Amino acid sequence: MGDRQIRVGLCGFGIVGQGVFDHLTRKRKLLGEQLGADIVVTRVAVRDRSKKRDVQIDSGLVTEDSLSVGTDPDIDIVCELMGGTGLAKEIVTRALAAGKIVVTANKALLCDHGKELLATAQKHGGHLLFEASVAGGIPVIKAIREGLIINDFSRIDGILNGTCNYILTRMTNEGLSYQEILGEAKAMGYAEADESLDVDGIDAAHKAVVLAYLAYGKWTNFQEVRLAGITKINQEDIRFAEDNGYAVKLIASLERERQSKALYVSVLPALVPKSNSLGSVDGVFNAISIHGDVVGETVYIGPGAGRHATSSAVISDIVDSVKLLIFGGPEGRFPFLDPAPKNGSELPIAQPEEVHSRYYVRMRVDDRPGVMAEIASILASRKVSLASVTQKEVGENAEKVSLIITTHMTTEKAIEETVDDLGRLDSVLCSPMTMPISEFGQ
Ligand code: NAP
Ligand code: HSE
């Protein structure tokens, strides 16, 4: 082990913070030999010191004053592992303003304030590293920044939320409802403190915004992401998918429209062919398919949430930070850690009439003559072409029935207008559930 000691402060000692501490402590000697420096956690901030922890820690290291950890002059690397966008932002801003290296796993913070935080780092000679913010243990940020640097990306599609993929997989395999499984995803440490961030698709949208910045150099407004979560997915959707060679997945997509070059950013539940590289990625695993103009398609798969996967990514940022502190050039910068962003800040956002897909629509309708004709007439008026109609046979006295249609290729605008029109029919009993059928062509 080298003589140099690198001091790390952890703000947050929950699922991720304890994992980082535990693995850094267990592998301290090995890392020291590899890096020629001794990485030691010298301070840890929590909200409640009296809380029982899973991991043993010297209580003298622990404080409830997280701001003081962020600004401690004796700390070289500050890890923000608290979550939220209030206090976390203040700690990160102050640490960066003090020229420190900050490592964070906080995608909500990056989505809302990444632009200004990176500017603060640049201004004061600090660095902001965030490998754990997207896709848990998969080093996808390194892949985009470093391994794929020569590529322009036509599209990036990903399963970016481990909680949702875990829930959808168990709904498929065990026939359970999403509410029945959510508690287990929380107990496993996959879900956010506020689980609606997961199941409403918000967490995946935060990650999509971060990826869009890395891949295209554009900070997309959260409101510009086309967003739906998994709370409306039921067993009928899951069974339809199973019967027709698909899986239901929450898919984040970044896509450059071919003609206008506008950027489309979405997080939507989708029917994905099982034969597709994302179609059979199950459980807490995430997967990302990236189409680059030089390399073609590359696919990355691995655990997307939980203590160990996330710690692995946080520690890779800590190790990069150590290299920077030890080997950094005269300006103290390594271009690969924060290269100039791609020049996409002016990219327009794609409009619904530019976005093409096939769609799945499920509705509950009155079981009486003429209903199918009304529905078909609405589709025709919006120039949406039917690809299939599925209605399970029901008894003679049934009053309501589920009807599932799939469409040929159409636009997002046309399907939205169609669904609005369908929802206004007296015979359609509640707002139809719709999702794209994603083929992920180049
Ligand atoms: P967590 O288990 O809820 O832990 C949060 C930690 O922050 C706790 O130690 C908590 O203290 C501390 N904390 C929260 N508010 C605080 C405050 N106001 N002052 C001082 N300490 C405060 O959360 P987590 O799952 O570890 O997630 C942490 C971050 O990593 C989040 O940004 C999350 O989005 C991100 N992330 C999580 C995962 C995952 O799989 N869990 C994966 C990737 C990224 P107490 O323990 O005393 O309450
Ligand atoms: N709650 C997040 C997920 C944690 O389930 O993917 C990883 O970012």
Short mmCIF file of N, CA, C and O and ligand atoms in Angstrom, two decimals, residues 11-17 45-49 51 53 64 66 80-84 87 105-107 132-133 136 189-193 203 304-307 310, ligand 1:
data_model
loop_
_atom_site.label_atom_id
_atom_site.label_comp_id
_atom_site.label_asym_id
_atom_site.label_seq_id
_atom_site.Cartn_x
_atom_site.Cartn_y
_atom_site.Cartn_z
N CYS A 11 -22.05 11.05 2.80
CA CYS A 11 -23.30 11.69 3.24
C CYS A 11 -24.41 10.73 2.89
O CYS A 11 -24.81 10.63 1.73
N GLY A 12 -24.92 10.02 3.87
CA GLY A 12 -25.92 8.98 3.64
C GLY A 12 -25.31 7.62 3.96
O GLY A 12 -24.22 7.27 3.46
N PHE A 13 -25.99 6.87 4.82
CA PHE A 13 -25.51 5.55 5.25
C PHE A 13 -26.70 4.60 5.28
O PHE A 13 -26.98 3.94 6.26
N GLY A 14 -27.42 4.59 4.13
CA GLY A 14 -28.58 3.71 3.99
C GLY A 14 -28.18 2.49 3.17
O GLY A 14 -27.10 1.94 3.35
N ILE A 15 -29.08 2.10 2.26
CA ILE A 15 -28.80 0.92 1.41
C ILE A 15 -27.44 1.08 0.72
O ILE A 15 -26.56 0.21 0.82
N VAL A 16 -27.26 2.19 0.04
CA VAL A 16 -26.05 2.36 -0.77
C VAL A 16 -24.84 2.73 0.09
O VAL A 16 -23.76 2.15 -0.04
N GLY A 17 -25.03 3.70 0.98
CA GLY A 17 -23.91 4.17 1.80
C GLY A 17 -23.26 3.03 2.58
O GLY A 17 -22.02 2.92 2.63
N ALA A 45 -22.29 10.83 7.43
CA ALA A 45 -23.43 11.63 7.91
C ALA A 45 -24.74 10.88 7.72
O ALA A 45 -24.95 10.26 6.67
N VAL A 46 -25.58 10.93 8.72
CA VAL A 46 -26.92 10.30 8.67
C VAL A 46 -27.94 11.30 9.21
O VAL A 46 -27.58 12.34 9.76
N ARG A 47 -29.21 10.94 9.08
CA ARG A 47 -30.27 11.79 9.65
C ARG A 47 -30.44 11.48 11.13
O ARG A 47 -30.64 12.35 11.95
N ASP A 48 -30.32 10.17 11.46
CA ASP A 48 -30.62 9.74 12.83
C ASP A 48 -29.53 8.78 13.30
O ASP A 48 -29.49 7.61 12.91
N ARG A 49 -28.66 9.28 14.17
CA ARG A 49 -27.51 8.48 14.62
C ARG A 49 -27.92 7.26 15.43
O ARG A 49 -27.16 6.29 15.53
N LYS A 51 -30.25 5.20 14.83
CA LYS A 51 -30.83 4.10 14.04
C LYS A 51 -29.87 2.92 14.00
O LYS A 51 -28.65 3.10 13.86
N ARG A 53 -27.90 -0.04 12.35
CA ARG A 53 -27.35 -0.22 11.00
C ARG A 53 -27.05 -1.70 10.73
O ARG A 53 -26.82 -2.47 11.66
N GLU A 64 -24.68 13.82 12.52
CA GLU A 64 -25.96 14.20 11.89
C GLU A 64 -25.79 15.51 11.12
O GLU A 64 -26.75 16.03 10.56
N SER A 66 -24.60 16.73 8.05
CA SER A 66 -24.10 16.32 6.74
C SER A 66 -23.40 17.46 5.99
O SER A 66 -22.45 17.22 5.24
N GLU A 80 -22.23 11.76 -2.07
CA GLU A 80 -23.62 12.11 -1.70
C GLU A 80 -24.49 10.90 -1.99
O GLU A 80 -24.76 10.59 -3.16
N LEU A 81 -24.92 10.21 -0.93
CA LEU A 81 -25.72 8.99 -1.07
C LEU A 81 -26.97 9.10 -0.19
O LEU A 81 -27.37 8.15 0.48
N MET A 82 -27.55 10.31 -0.18
CA MET A 82 -28.72 10.57 0.65
C MET A 82 -30.01 10.50 -0.16
O MET A 82 -31.04 10.04 0.30
N GLY A 83 -29.97 11.04 -1.36
CA GLY A 83 -31.19 11.16 -2.17
C GLY A 83 -31.85 12.51 -1.95
O GLY A 83 -31.45 13.30 -1.07
N GLY A 84 -32.85 12.80 -2.78
CA GLY A 84 -33.56 14.07 -2.69
C GLY A 84 -32.82 15.18 -3.42
O GLY A 84 -31.67 15.00 -3.87
N LEU A 87 -31.42 19.18 0.52
CA LEU A 87 -30.14 19.19 1.24
C LEU A 87 -29.02 18.60 0.37
O LEU A 87 -27.88 19.08 0.40
N ALA A 105 -24.98 9.14 -6.48
CA ALA A 105 -25.81 8.13 -7.14
C ALA A 105 -27.20 8.71 -7.42
O ALA A 105 -28.12 7.99 -7.79
N ASN A 106 -27.31 10.04 -7.27
CA ASN A 106 -28.62 10.69 -7.17
C ASN A 106 -29.09 11.22 -8.53
O ASN A 106 -28.80 12.34 -8.92
N LYS A 107 -29.85 10.38 -9.22
CA LYS A 107 -30.30 10.77 -10.58
C LYS A 107 -31.34 11.88 -10.55
O LYS A 107 -31.41 12.69 -11.48
N ALA A 132 -23.16 5.61 -10.70
CA ALA A 132 -24.24 4.81 -10.08
C ALA A 132 -25.62 5.40 -10.32
O ALA A 132 -26.62 4.79 -9.94
N SER A 133 -25.67 6.56 -10.97
CA SER A 133 -26.98 7.19 -11.12
C SER A 133 -27.84 6.51 -12.19
O SER A 133 -29.05 6.67 -12.20
N GLY A 136 -27.63 1.15 -12.14
CA GLY A 136 -26.99 0.45 -11.02
C GLY A 136 -25.57 0.00 -11.32
O GLY A 136 -24.68 0.82 -11.53
N GLY A 189 -34.28 -3.54 -0.99
CA GLY A 189 -33.42 -2.36 -1.15
C GLY A 189 -33.38 -1.84 -2.57
O GLY A 189 -32.49 -1.07 -2.92
N TYR A 190 -34.34 -2.26 -3.42
CA TYR A 190 -34.33 -1.81 -4.81
C TYR A 190 -35.06 -0.47 -4.99
O TYR A 190 -34.68 0.34 -5.81
N ALA A 191 -36.16 -0.30 -4.22
CA ALA A 191 -37.04 0.84 -4.48
C ALA A 191 -36.49 2.13 -3.87
O ALA A 191 -35.69 2.09 -2.93
N GLU A 192 -36.93 3.25 -4.42
CA GLU A 192 -36.58 4.55 -3.85
C GLU A 192 -37.32 4.71 -2.52
O GLU A 192 -38.33 4.04 -2.26
N ALA A 193 -36.83 5.66 -1.67
CA ALA A 193 -37.51 5.92 -0.40
C ALA A 193 -38.98 6.23 -0.67
O ALA A 193 -39.88 5.79 0.06
N ASP A 203 -38.29 7.76 -11.84
CA ASP A 203 -36.87 7.43 -11.66
C ASP A 203 -36.22 7.08 -13.01
O ASP A 203 -35.12 7.56 -13.31
N GLY A 304 -29.49 -3.79 -11.71
CA GLY A 304 -29.74 -2.36 -11.84
C GLY A 304 -30.05 -1.65 -10.55
O GLY A 304 -30.24 -0.43 -10.54
N ALA A 305 -30.13 -2.36 -9.44
CA ALA A 305 -30.46 -1.72 -8.17
C ALA A 305 -29.99 -2.62 -7.04
O ALA A 305 -29.61 -3.78 -7.27
N GLY A 306 -30.02 -2.06 -5.83
CA GLY A 306 -29.63 -2.84 -4.67
C GLY A 306 -28.25 -2.44 -4.17
O GLY A 306 -27.49 -1.77 -4.85
N ARG A 307 -27.99 -2.86 -2.93
CA ARG A 307 -26.78 -2.42 -2.21
C ARG A 307 -25.49 -2.71 -2.99
O ARG A 307 -24.65 -1.84 -3.18
N THR A 310 -25.04 -1.18 -6.72
CA THR A 310 -24.86 0.27 -6.70
C THR A 310 -23.52 0.64 -6.08
O THR A 310 -22.82 1.55 -6.56
P1 NAP B 1 -31.69 5.17 1.82
O1 NAP B 1 -31.50 3.74 2.15
O2 NAP B 1 -33.01 5.80 2.12
O3 NAP B 1 -30.52 5.97 2.58
C1 NAP B 1 -30.49 7.35 2.62
C2 NAP B 1 -29.46 7.78 3.65
O4 NAP B 1 -29.37 9.19 3.66
C3 NAP B 1 -29.79 7.34 5.06
O5 NAP B 1 -28.62 6.96 5.75
C4 NAP B 1 -30.36 8.60 5.70
O6 NAP B 1 -30.10 8.71 7.10
C5 NAP B 1 -29.56 9.67 4.98
N1 NAP B 1 -30.32 10.90 4.92
C6 NAP B 1 -31.48 11.12 4.27
N2 NAP B 1 -31.89 12.39 4.45
C7 NAP B 1 -30.97 12.96 5.27
C8 NAP B 1 -30.84 14.23 5.86
N3 NAP B 1 -31.75 15.17 5.64
N4 NAP B 1 -29.76 14.48 6.62
C9 NAP B 1 -28.83 13.53 6.85
N5 NAP B 1 -28.90 12.28 6.31
C10 NAP B 1 -29.95 12.02 5.55
O7 NAP B 1 -31.42 5.44 0.27
P2 NAP B 1 -30.51 4.60 -0.72
O8 NAP B 1 -31.32 3.52 -1.33
O9 NAP B 1 -29.22 4.26 -0.07
O10 NAP B 1 -30.29 5.67 -1.89
C11 NAP B 1 -29.37 6.73 -1.75
C12 NAP B 1 -29.21 7.41 -3.10
O11 NAP B 1 -28.73 6.45 -4.04
C13 NAP B 1 -30.49 7.97 -3.70
O12 NAP B 1 -30.19 9.13 -4.44
C14 NAP B 1 -30.94 6.86 -4.65
O13 NAP B 1 -31.76 7.35 -5.70
C15 NAP B 1 -29.61 6.39 -5.16
N6 NAP B 1 -29.58 5.03 -5.69
C16 NAP B 1 -30.11 4.02 -4.96
C17 NAP B 1 -30.04 2.74 -5.47
C18 NAP B 1 -30.59 1.56 -4.74
O14 NAP B 1 -30.62 0.47 -5.32
N7 NAP B 1 -31.02 1.70 -3.49
C19 NAP B 1 -29.43 2.50 -6.72
C20 NAP B 1 -28.90 3.58 -7.43
C21 NAP B 1 -28.98 4.84 -6.91
P3 NAP B 1 -30.80 7.68 8.13
O15 NAP B 1 -30.25 6.35 7.77
O16 NAP B 1 -30.38 8.15 9.46
O17 NAP B 1 -32.28 7.80 7.87
#
